[in-house]
XYZ file of C-alpha atoms in Angstrom:
678
model
C 146.363 -89.527 11.175
C 142.912 -89.458 12.707
C 141.680 -85.948 13.533
C 141.036 -85.180 17.234
C 137.465 -85.139 18.464
C 137.840 -81.463 19.547
C 140.127 -78.663 18.377
C 141.392 -77.026 21.564
C 142.923 -73.890 19.932
C 141.567 -70.785 21.590
C 140.071 -69.424 18.427
C 138.456 -72.661 17.389
C 136.552 -73.992 20.395
C 135.822 -73.423 24.027
C 137.488 -75.579 26.706
C 134.908 -77.895 28.168
C 135.265 -78.982 31.774
C 134.202 -82.651 32.039
C 133.232 -82.299 35.690
C 130.480 -79.712 35.049
C 127.061 -80.981 36.137
C 124.906 -78.943 33.715
C 125.196 -78.060 30.009
C 123.340 -75.538 27.871
C 119.977 -76.659 26.564
C 120.914 -75.517 23.066
C 123.986 -77.779 22.989
C 122.035 -80.527 21.243
C 121.377 -78.036 18.365
C 125.053 -77.193 18.160
C 124.622 -73.608 19.442
C 125.375 -73.775 23.129
C 126.023 -70.391 24.767
C 129.460 -69.517 26.021
C 128.541 -68.730 29.586
C 126.438 -71.841 30.177
C 124.205 -72.617 33.146
C 125.203 -71.980 36.716
C 126.011 -74.729 39.265
C 122.355 -75.170 40.142
C 121.195 -75.658 36.558
C 119.764 -72.178 35.863
C 120.273 -70.472 32.483
C 122.544 -67.375 32.661
C 122.437 -66.409 28.973
C 121.707 -62.681 27.999
C 123.640 -61.641 24.856
C 126.419 -63.082 22.765
C 128.893 -60.458 24.047
C 129.355 -57.445 26.267
C 130.325 -54.419 24.039
C 133.431 -52.455 24.994
C 133.474 -48.593 25.023
C 136.602 -47.052 23.549
C 136.445 -43.277 23.521
C 132.987 -42.457 22.321
C 132.406 -45.700 20.437
C 131.178 -49.184 21.364
C 132.967 -52.231 19.969
C 131.751 -55.903 19.663
C 133.715 -58.328 21.904
C 132.429 -61.661 20.600
C 135.485 -64.000 20.499
C 136.705 -65.808 17.411
C 135.637 -69.187 18.871
C 132.028 -67.869 18.811
C 132.250 -66.464 15.288
C 134.225 -63.253 15.875
C 132.847 -59.691 15.761
C 129.336 -59.488 14.376
C 128.628 -57.270 11.366
C 125.807 -55.346 13.041
C 127.909 -54.317 16.000
C 126.643 -52.998 19.350
C 123.596 -50.841 19.778
C 123.967 -47.076 20.205
C 123.405 -47.351 23.897
C 126.166 -49.962 24.295
C 123.944 -53.005 24.317
C 124.640 -56.170 22.264
C 122.582 -56.420 19.127
C 122.457 -60.248 19.348
C 120.487 -61.315 22.423
C 120.441 -65.040 23.358
C 117.146 -66.817 23.928
C 117.084 -68.514 27.345
C 117.147 -72.353 27.483
C 116.379 -75.215 29.820
C 119.792 -76.538 30.926
C 120.243 -80.333 31.062
C 122.486 -82.567 33.205
C 125.807 -83.627 31.724
C 126.539 -87.265 30.861
C 128.881 -87.495 33.825
C 126.212 -86.220 36.176
C 123.640 -88.670 34.817
C 126.002 -91.574 35.285
C 126.812 -90.496 38.799
C 123.143 -90.295 39.712
C 122.480 -93.717 38.195
C 125.299 -95.252 40.214
C 124.061 -93.616 43.379
C 120.479 -94.815 42.850
C 121.545 -98.373 42.064
C 123.842 -98.435 45.075
C 121.149 -97.054 47.325
C 118.626 -99.543 46.002
C 121.032 -102.452 46.477
C 121.915 -101.419 50.008
C 118.242 -101.046 50.743
C 117.493 -104.545 49.514
C 120.334 -106.001 51.568
C 119.158 -104.210 54.683
C 115.604 -105.258 53.957
C 116.330 -108.946 53.504
C 118.830 -109.101 56.337
C 116.349 -107.416 58.614
C 114.328 -108.885 61.471
C 112.076 -111.940 61.370
C 108.937 -109.808 61.410
C 109.429 -109.127 57.718
C 110.337 -112.705 56.679
C 106.893 -113.469 55.248
C 106.886 -110.285 53.215
C 110.434 -110.875 52.013
C 109.801 -114.413 50.826
C 106.565 -113.371 49.167
C 108.280 -110.462 47.443
C 111.311 -112.398 46.167
C 110.955 -116.182 46.460
C 113.988 -118.347 45.533
C 111.649 -120.833 43.826
C 109.598 -123.879 44.730
C 111.217 -126.850 46.436
C 111.506 -130.173 44.642
C 108.820 -132.771 45.326
C 110.854 -134.789 47.912
C 111.341 -131.620 50.003
C 107.917 -130.130 49.281
C 106.651 -130.733 52.817
C 109.329 -128.484 54.353
C 107.857 -125.150 55.407
C 110.478 -123.742 57.759
C 113.610 -122.425 56.041
C 115.698 -123.074 59.150
C 115.210 -126.821 58.617
C 117.758 -126.624 55.799
C 119.505 -123.274 56.322
C 121.717 -122.191 59.175
C 120.428 -119.995 61.984
C 122.510 -117.098 60.647
C 120.258 -117.060 57.593
C 116.561 -116.394 58.015
C 115.703 -117.620 54.533
C 117.073 -119.306 51.460
C 117.773 -115.837 50.030
C 119.845 -114.863 53.038
C 121.673 -118.170 52.746
C 122.351 -117.612 49.066
C 123.844 -114.196 49.824
C 126.013 -115.668 52.557
C 127.141 -118.516 50.327
C 128.083 -116.045 47.577
C 130.406 -114.274 49.994
C 131.683 -117.513 51.567
C 131.260 -120.720 49.460
C 132.080 -122.873 52.524
C 128.892 -121.577 54.147
C 127.130 -124.503 52.400
C 129.094 -127.016 54.489
C 127.420 -125.736 57.619
C 124.060 -126.303 56.004
C 125.135 -129.764 54.876
C 125.097 -130.910 58.488
C 121.454 -129.878 58.553
C 120.903 -132.198 55.592
C 122.351 -135.013 57.666
C 119.660 -134.519 60.281
C 117.364 -136.401 57.914
C 119.711 -138.141 55.500
C 122.175 -140.296 57.391
C 124.734 -142.940 56.579
C 127.115 -145.000 58.651
C 130.217 -143.995 56.676
C 132.564 -141.601 58.419
C 133.749 -140.272 55.030
C 130.235 -139.668 53.699
C 130.873 -135.983 52.864
C 134.129 -136.590 51.038
C 134.189 -137.070 47.286
C 132.264 -140.273 46.497
C 132.291 -141.102 50.207
C 135.881 -142.359 49.882
C 138.789 -141.590 52.164
C 141.505 -139.215 50.984
C 143.991 -142.082 50.891
C 141.758 -144.217 48.665
C 140.947 -141.267 46.405
C 144.661 -140.562 45.996
C 145.295 -144.213 45.145
C 142.522 -144.281 42.534
C 143.682 -140.979 41.049
C 147.241 -142.246 40.720
C 146.081 -145.453 39.057
C 143.959 -143.530 36.544
C 146.793 -141.149 35.747
C 149.050 -144.078 34.896
C 146.589 -146.076 32.806
C 144.282 -143.535 31.217
C 144.838 -142.335 27.652
C 142.434 -139.474 27.140
C 140.788 -138.523 23.893
C 140.121 -134.942 22.835
C 139.118 -132.998 25.939
C 136.167 -130.658 25.243
C 136.927 -126.932 25.368
C 134.458 -126.292 28.185
C 136.114 -128.922 30.411
C 139.538 -127.504 29.594
C 138.398 -124.032 30.631
C 136.671 -125.395 33.737
C 139.886 -127.050 34.886
C 141.610 -123.640 34.786
C 139.083 -122.102 37.150
C 138.849 -122.332 40.934
C 138.528 -125.731 42.533
C 135.300 -126.920 44.109
C 135.320 -125.392 47.613
C 135.833 -127.787 50.498
C 137.037 -127.554 54.055
C 140.280 -128.805 55.592
C 138.831 -132.330 55.819
C 138.163 -132.332 52.043
C 134.421 -132.462 52.706
C 132.027 -131.163 50.066
C 128.700 -129.470 50.655
C 125.620 -131.378 49.502
C 124.570 -128.274 47.552
C 127.656 -128.655 45.355
C 125.656 -131.171 43.320
C 122.126 -131.108 44.746
C 120.574 -127.735 43.841
C 117.203 -126.858 45.321
C 114.508 -124.248 44.502
C 114.202 -125.224 40.838
C 110.585 -126.352 41.020
C 108.676 -129.438 42.079
C 109.603 -131.401 38.960
C 113.331 -130.849 39.416
C 115.332 -134.001 40.192
C 117.952 -133.350 42.832
C 120.152 -136.224 41.670
C 120.415 -135.173 38.028
C 123.687 -133.786 36.714
C 125.114 -133.443 33.258
C 128.415 -134.997 32.252
C 130.309 -131.710 32.353
C 129.510 -131.305 36.058
C 130.664 -134.858 36.765
C 133.950 -134.471 34.917
C 134.750 -131.002 36.222
C 136.606 -132.505 39.197
C 138.053 -135.551 37.448
C 141.676 -136.046 36.548
C 140.789 -137.966 33.386
C 138.410 -135.959 31.207
C 137.077 -137.081 27.864
C 134.720 -136.033 25.120
C 132.344 -139.008 25.125
C 131.834 -142.558 26.317
C 133.268 -144.009 23.104
C 136.031 -141.410 22.843
C 138.212 -141.336 25.920
C 136.302 -143.257 28.592
C 138.671 -145.778 30.254
C 138.404 -149.390 29.138
C 136.655 -151.857 31.438
C 139.040 -154.013 33.446
C 136.921 -156.698 35.122
C 133.258 -155.852 34.652
C 131.235 -157.519 35.967
C 133.533 -158.533 38.804
C 131.194 -161.326 39.979
C 131.203 -164.176 37.475
C 128.509 -166.776 36.916
C 126.416 -168.610 39.485
C 127.523 -170.188 42.730
C 126.353 -173.639 41.777
C 128.275 -176.389 40.040
C 126.601 -175.581 36.750
C 128.182 -176.015 33.333
C 126.491 -173.680 30.847
C 128.311 -175.169 27.867
C 127.276 -178.767 28.616
C 123.669 -177.800 29.223
C 123.503 -175.729 26.047
C 125.207 -178.221 23.747
C 124.150 -181.576 25.242
C 121.413 -181.634 27.865
C 118.971 -179.121 26.394
C 119.115 -180.530 22.820
C 118.670 -184.042 24.236
C 115.474 -182.985 25.998
C 114.319 -180.933 23.009
C 114.348 -177.691 25.002
C 115.486 -174.325 23.681
C 118.456 -172.946 25.610
C 117.223 -169.526 26.706
C 118.908 -167.520 29.454
C 115.575 -166.096 30.602
C 114.194 -169.565 31.219
C 116.464 -169.800 34.284
C 117.209 -166.165 35.122
C 114.725 -163.431 35.984
C 114.908 -159.793 37.004
C 114.282 -158.952 40.639
C 111.567 -156.585 41.791
C 110.679 -153.775 41.979
C 113.492 -152.089 40.031
C 114.484 -155.161 37.980
C 118.093 -154.178 38.496
C 119.652 -157.578 39.156
C 119.220 -160.926 37.440
C 118.493 -163.778 39.820
C 118.357 -167.557 39.429
C 114.973 -169.217 39.680
C 113.986 -171.866 42.214
C 114.893 -175.510 41.712
C 111.295 -176.688 41.427
C 110.618 -174.225 38.622
C 113.736 -174.409 36.467
C 115.499 -177.675 37.321
C 112.964 -180.225 38.534
C 111.444 -180.798 35.086
C 114.718 -182.386 33.944
C 116.238 -183.471 37.227
C 113.256 -185.624 38.207
C 115.662 -188.453 39.010
C 116.715 -186.465 42.083
C 113.389 -187.400 43.631
C 114.333 -191.047 43.289
C 117.745 -190.414 44.794
C 116.204 -188.777 47.857
C 114.245 -191.993 48.515
C 117.470 -193.264 50.025
C 118.137 -191.860 53.458
C 121.204 -191.176 55.501
C 121.798 -193.630 58.410
C 121.563 -191.866 61.759
C 120.936 -194.633 64.377
C 122.072 -198.142 63.455
C 123.848 -201.260 64.662
C 127.206 -202.211 63.190
C 128.043 -205.837 62.685
C 129.959 -207.159 65.748
C 131.881 -210.412 65.883
C 130.250 -211.435 69.157
C 131.317 -215.082 68.616
C 134.983 -214.173 68.987
C 134.123 -212.086 72.037
C 132.274 -215.065 73.629
C 135.253 -217.311 72.959
C 137.361 -214.823 74.919
C 134.870 -214.538 77.798
C 133.861 -210.996 76.856
C 130.132 -210.289 77.083
C 128.149 -207.590 75.303
C 124.804 -208.734 76.718
C 121.823 -208.891 74.380
C 122.649 -208.571 70.665
C 120.659 -209.478 67.499
C 121.803 -212.707 65.911
C 121.835 -211.247 62.398
C 123.984 -208.289 63.446
C 127.110 -210.384 63.710
C 129.921 -211.293 61.361
C 127.583 -211.332 58.352
C 126.676 -207.634 58.823
C 129.771 -205.981 57.414
C 128.797 -202.372 58.166
C 130.939 -199.886 60.040
C 129.645 -197.247 62.431
C 128.307 -194.303 60.384
C 129.873 -190.841 60.826
C 126.726 -189.544 62.560
C 126.791 -192.408 65.078
C 130.472 -191.759 65.681
C 129.618 -188.121 66.297
C 127.015 -189.027 68.931
C 129.317 -191.610 70.572
C 132.344 -189.285 70.618
C 131.020 -187.379 73.632
C 132.213 -190.329 75.775
C 135.966 -189.902 75.925
C 136.859 -193.569 76.481
C 134.591 -194.681 73.606
C 136.171 -192.073 71.329
C 139.591 -193.504 72.215
C 138.346 -197.043 71.539
C 137.114 -196.011 68.067
C 140.509 -194.479 67.301
C 142.284 -197.628 68.567
C 140.355 -199.958 66.249
C 140.693 -197.542 63.333
C 144.478 -197.284 63.770
C 144.725 -201.081 64.100
C 142.538 -201.581 61.032
C 140.356 -203.993 63.002
C 136.659 -204.004 61.914
C 134.018 -204.692 64.542
C 132.503 -207.506 62.461
C 135.843 -209.410 62.298
C 137.771 -209.628 65.575
C 139.584 -212.908 64.957
C 142.976 -211.223 64.638
C 142.289 -208.668 67.358
C 144.367 -208.400 70.496
C 142.713 -208.603 73.909
C 142.872 -204.831 74.298
C 141.159 -204.380 70.932
C 138.441 -206.925 71.763
C 137.748 -205.166 75.050
C 137.524 -201.865 73.121
C 135.012 -203.474 70.716
C 132.897 -204.625 73.667
C 132.904 -201.154 75.218
C 131.765 -199.733 71.866
C 128.874 -202.211 71.727
C 127.781 -201.242 75.240
C 128.122 -197.535 74.307
C 125.790 -198.040 71.330
C 123.187 -199.682 73.537
C 123.731 -196.945 76.131
C 123.105 -194.338 73.456
C 119.795 -196.006 72.569
C 118.845 -196.178 76.252
C 119.662 -192.525 76.994
C 117.848 -191.318 73.880
C 114.728 -193.268 74.835
C 114.841 -192.025 78.422
C 115.636 -188.349 77.792
C 114.312 -187.749 74.258
C 115.369 -184.618 72.388
C 117.202 -183.320 75.478
C 119.752 -186.154 75.165
C 120.254 -185.672 71.424
C 120.602 -181.927 71.873
C 123.180 -182.356 74.629
C 125.277 -184.842 72.640
C 125.234 -182.635 69.519
C 126.286 -179.558 71.479
C 129.125 -181.449 73.132
C 130.304 -183.137 69.946
C 130.108 -180.060 67.677
C 131.424 -177.639 70.277
C 130.527 -174.099 71.260
C 130.415 -172.956 67.643
C 127.326 -174.977 66.787
C 124.417 -172.688 65.926
C 120.946 -172.838 67.409
C 119.380 -173.128 63.956
C 121.571 -176.164 63.265
C 120.614 -177.844 66.535
C 116.899 -177.285 65.915
C 117.135 -178.751 62.409
C 119.126 -181.797 63.559
C 116.904 -182.511 66.557
C 113.446 -181.708 65.175
C 114.027 -181.287 61.426
C 112.395 -177.886 61.453
C 113.247 -174.233 61.013
C 113.150 -171.824 63.923
C 109.777 -170.495 62.753
C 108.035 -173.863 62.815
C 106.219 -175.219 65.863
C 108.162 -177.754 67.923
C 106.560 -181.217 67.710
C 105.390 -182.841 70.940
C 107.520 -185.906 70.258
C 110.172 -186.112 67.549
C 109.602 -188.719 64.860
C 113.033 -190.290 65.369
C 112.056 -191.137 68.952
C 109.160 -193.287 67.735
C 111.503 -195.007 65.274
C 114.045 -195.613 68.039
C 111.414 -197.180 70.309
C 110.316 -199.534 67.519
C 113.939 -200.515 66.912
C 114.475 -201.168 70.610
C 111.513 -203.524 70.705
C 112.940 -205.500 67.781
C 116.677 -205.388 68.520
C 116.970 -205.013 72.306
C 113.772 -206.142 74.091
C 115.588 -206.218 77.463
C 117.455 -202.919 76.992
C 115.551 -200.939 79.628
C 116.555 -203.441 82.334
C 119.944 -204.373 80.970
C 121.654 -200.949 80.818
C 120.948 -199.967 84.459
C 122.366 -203.351 85.576
C 125.443 -202.907 83.370
C 126.068 -199.395 84.659
C 125.695 -200.673 88.197
C 128.626 -203.026 87.537
C 126.635 -206.279 87.484
C 127.752 -209.119 85.209
C 125.514 -209.763 82.190
C 125.812 -212.862 80.071
C 125.592 -212.713 76.283
C 122.376 -213.886 74.742
C 120.871 -213.530 71.325
C 117.329 -213.412 70.004
C 115.769 -213.809 66.622
C 112.089 -214.281 67.316
C 110.754 -211.063 65.838
C 108.891 -210.065 62.757
C 110.993 -208.490 60.104
C 108.959 -206.160 57.837
C 110.699 -204.599 54.879
C 110.349 -201.010 56.049
C 108.397 -198.904 58.534
C 108.121 -195.102 58.222
C 107.675 -192.293 60.751
C 107.438 -189.152 58.639
C 110.887 -188.646 57.145
C 112.349 -191.390 59.341
C 112.221 -195.051 58.391
C 113.776 -198.338 59.518
C 115.484 -200.951 57.382
C 115.325 -204.145 59.483
C 117.741 -206.208 57.443
C 120.346 -203.421 57.734
C 119.602 -202.705 61.413
C 119.420 -199.003 60.563
C 117.182 -195.994 61.228
C 117.566 -193.540 58.377
C 116.450 -190.014 57.626
C 115.043 -189.314 54.175
C 115.053 -185.734 52.823
C 111.608 -184.138 52.723
C 112.331 -182.379 49.439
C 114.850 -180.224 47.667
C 115.350 -177.887 50.636
C 115.475 -180.143 53.671
C 116.315 -178.624 57.058
C 118.157 -181.688 58.394
C 120.426 -182.180 55.355
C 121.083 -178.476 54.967
C 122.070 -177.785 58.564
C 124.120 -180.975 58.779
C 126.107 -179.928 55.707
C 126.521 -176.370 57.004
C 127.750 -177.454 60.432
C 130.128 -180.031 58.922
C 131.548 -177.489 56.483
C 132.008 -174.801 59.092
C 133.541 -177.069 61.742
C 135.590 -179.395 59.535
C 138.927 -177.733 60.320
C 138.517 -178.383 64.054
C 136.731 -181.716 63.906
C 137.805 -184.860 62.081
C 134.267 -186.256 62.467
C 132.784 -183.129 60.837
C 135.188 -183.615 57.931
C 134.157 -187.293 57.706
C 130.464 -186.357 57.576
C 131.133 -183.718 54.907
C 133.097 -186.221 52.830
C 130.188 -188.654 53.041
C 127.754 -185.959 51.930
C 129.945 -185.158 48.915
C 130.164 -188.763 47.712
C 128.687 -189.543 44.296
C 126.219 -191.979 45.868
C 125.392 -189.734 48.830
C 121.663 -189.541 49.674
C 120.091 -186.439 48.154
C 123.285 -185.578 46.274
C 123.144 -182.041 47.686
C 126.810 -181.376 47.056
C 126.529 -182.411 43.425
C 125.246 -178.920 42.630
C 125.852 -176.853 45.729
C 129.455 -175.935 46.041
C 131.632 -174.427 48.709
C 131.870 -170.679 48.441
C 133.850 -169.634 45.358
C 134.682 -173.313 44.631
C 137.230 -173.178 47.417
C 137.573 -176.478 49.283
C 139.012 -174.634 52.274
C 135.994 -172.334 52.550
C 133.757 -172.769 55.564
C 130.480 -171.810 53.923
C 128.116 -173.468 51.456
C 126.260 -171.436 48.863
C 122.714 -172.778 48.792
C 121.140 -170.019 46.737
C 122.312 -167.428 44.287
C 123.246 -164.102 45.803
C 120.180 -161.905 45.976
C 121.219 -158.320 46.783
C 118.552 -156.617 48.880
C 120.566 -153.560 49.780
C 122.339 -150.970 47.602
C 125.743 -152.240 46.590
C 128.572 -150.020 47.815
C 130.196 -149.482 44.465
C 130.611 -146.554 42.109
C 129.543 -148.622 39.109
C 125.989 -149.895 38.727
C 124.085 -151.769 36.062
C 120.328 -152.095 35.659
C 119.208 -155.079 33.590
C 115.608 -153.939 33.019
C 116.143 -151.770 29.890
C 118.537 -154.324 28.410
C 116.203 -157.332 28.503
C 114.999 -156.584 24.970
C 118.447 -157.688 23.776
C 119.800 -161.202 23.478
C 121.649 -161.937 26.735
C 124.504 -163.598 24.847
C 125.113 -160.394 22.932
C 126.830 -159.045 26.043
C 127.535 -162.179 28.101
C 129.953 -164.250 26.030
C 130.594 -167.754 27.353
C 133.691 -169.857 26.720
C 133.732 -173.496 27.753
C 137.306 -173.242 29.030
C 137.147 -169.916 30.856
C 133.464 -169.383 31.614
C 131.809 -166.022 31.078
C 134.096 -163.333 29.724
C 134.322 -159.828 31.112
C 132.276 -157.317 29.146
C 134.345 -154.931 27.025
C 133.576 -151.239 26.638
C 132.970 -151.435 22.894
C 130.009 -153.770 23.487
C 128.291 -151.024 25.488
C 129.495 -148.208 23.212
C 127.647 -149.749 20.263
C 124.382 -148.557 21.795
C 125.355 -145.957 24.347
C 125.901 -142.856 22.226
C 124.437 -139.395 22.661
C 121.780 -139.985 20.008
C 120.829 -143.591 20.866
C 120.778 -145.026 24.378
C 122.409 -141.861 25.847
C 125.816 -141.706 27.467
C 125.096 -139.945 30.728
C 127.596 -140.716 33.482
C 124.694 -141.343 35.852
C 123.474 -144.223 33.681
C 126.240 -146.426 35.017
C 127.806 -144.601 37.948
C 126.656 -143.636 41.408
C 128.296 -140.749 43.184
C 127.857 -142.113 46.694
C 129.356 -145.463 47.607
C 126.731 -145.887 50.312
C 123.084 -144.864 50.336
C 121.877 -142.068 52.579
C 118.931 -143.339 54.594
C 115.997 -141.054 55.388
C 115.896 -141.271 59.164
C 112.713 -139.334 59.941
C 110.127 -137.099 58.338
C 110.580 -133.354 57.977
C 109.275 -131.295 60.821
C 108.452 -127.633 61.035
């Protein structure tokens, strides 16, 4: 049994009162006096005892606890023979502790009162105890109230308030939003996602995730208090973005333990426990009709060219985050030079169909002036574009449908009924009327017919391209080139047109007559427009790979095809294997969907932050072979990237495995709305 620290028997030791404030100065030498100092710390020692007189003799009264009676005994006069030398009493341990507590408490209260005092001492306070320099992005801020609530006169006051009430930071978060704004209503919730979506994601992870060994620190962190948030589950910006750590501090940096502290699925490392990728990247391949396998195994070897991904793809600027597809003239034209030859053929816009005027004459039906060679030997139907321009006249549109349903071609009316022959004649007059109106009214007539035929959904950019073959930024020509071509055609095909149409519309009878006394050159050009005399056609030839007329015509036809049979007919013609320009040979409907109403002309070029939690920056990976990560299968295209491909490099000691390498916290960027003001 361990002996007690003090023997409390009366003859062994004195009883010490722990609440005494002073102790004898000789106590440290082991010879403290029995009487000890008084309550004010003064020494009261005189002698070791007070002798007792019994009869005529003095006796020593020193107790056993002090050594018992001394051998010398009292003096003859009754005084003690063992005087005690006076000492300097010292404070007891209890008293020292009490004083220390009182001083610390007083000092703390003084500091609190000092720093919570009036604004007249704010400069002194901040100079005396600064919370630290702001980071570089916030370095221009001089007034603490720009970021801290009015209840706090400084960052120190705010820190004290936040210590007492962690939700105090949410009030200051709204001050952050004075400069950093976003359009999302859930911007302050975790990841900027709604509570419903967060719950859905959490449930999905809980069902599919198989965690590895959870680190001890994360296990302990999960047992602690949750990250404070208000009733709307909003988090303060300062939960992750900590200021006053110096100019070089990056506000967006966080270590993995901070990221995982709130997560349901926690894991030790990227390779050990991180969920497997499901469909990354979610966007596959290019939007063109492009077969990587055929080009790699057939076309490139045939041309003696090395198949290199970077010969067609390049990183965007300035961050080189995304890989884009180069322009046609840089990456395709060197091999697809035959496309230039294809674009020498134009698309017929204004033309004459062959009409069996002999049968009409035999049945006393006149179409007035008509070229001799545009009769039964010209077996061409009305082109979709001409049908589009003629369809604005309701009776002509019905006549076209009548002949189509009867399977009666205009150039062969022998088996036609009287009604069908009269319909053919009205179509012939409508074609000549179209020429007349276009010559009289110019681009105004073409614009009006296109708007009527395509409907209210036609776009201004499409009309400009179809009328003037220009973009909205280009200067409008004084006279469109097609108008000059139309005038030349009128002189050759219908010399009397300007007199004939007014007479016809006035109801006057016009006899049929033909002419053939005109020169017939092979071809005449007006810019991108040219005339083929033997085909009685005015055609438009593409000006290059990106032609305004072809592009807008294809866009309008694709977008309006569900509500317009003529738009569908034009689109079908543009998709034909022998179509001029062969635009649709490479450019596909969005997502290869025939029902889609949009054409993808160029690869997607993201110019705004993508609203996703996962990000990937190509720049540091370009030193690797692209096909190391992007595996292509001829049957299924590019395969989704698996986690183990990334985990080969992304370890703690190699390419790092920080969560922020691949993940963004916010699903939408916070825009800086204005500069900081004092």
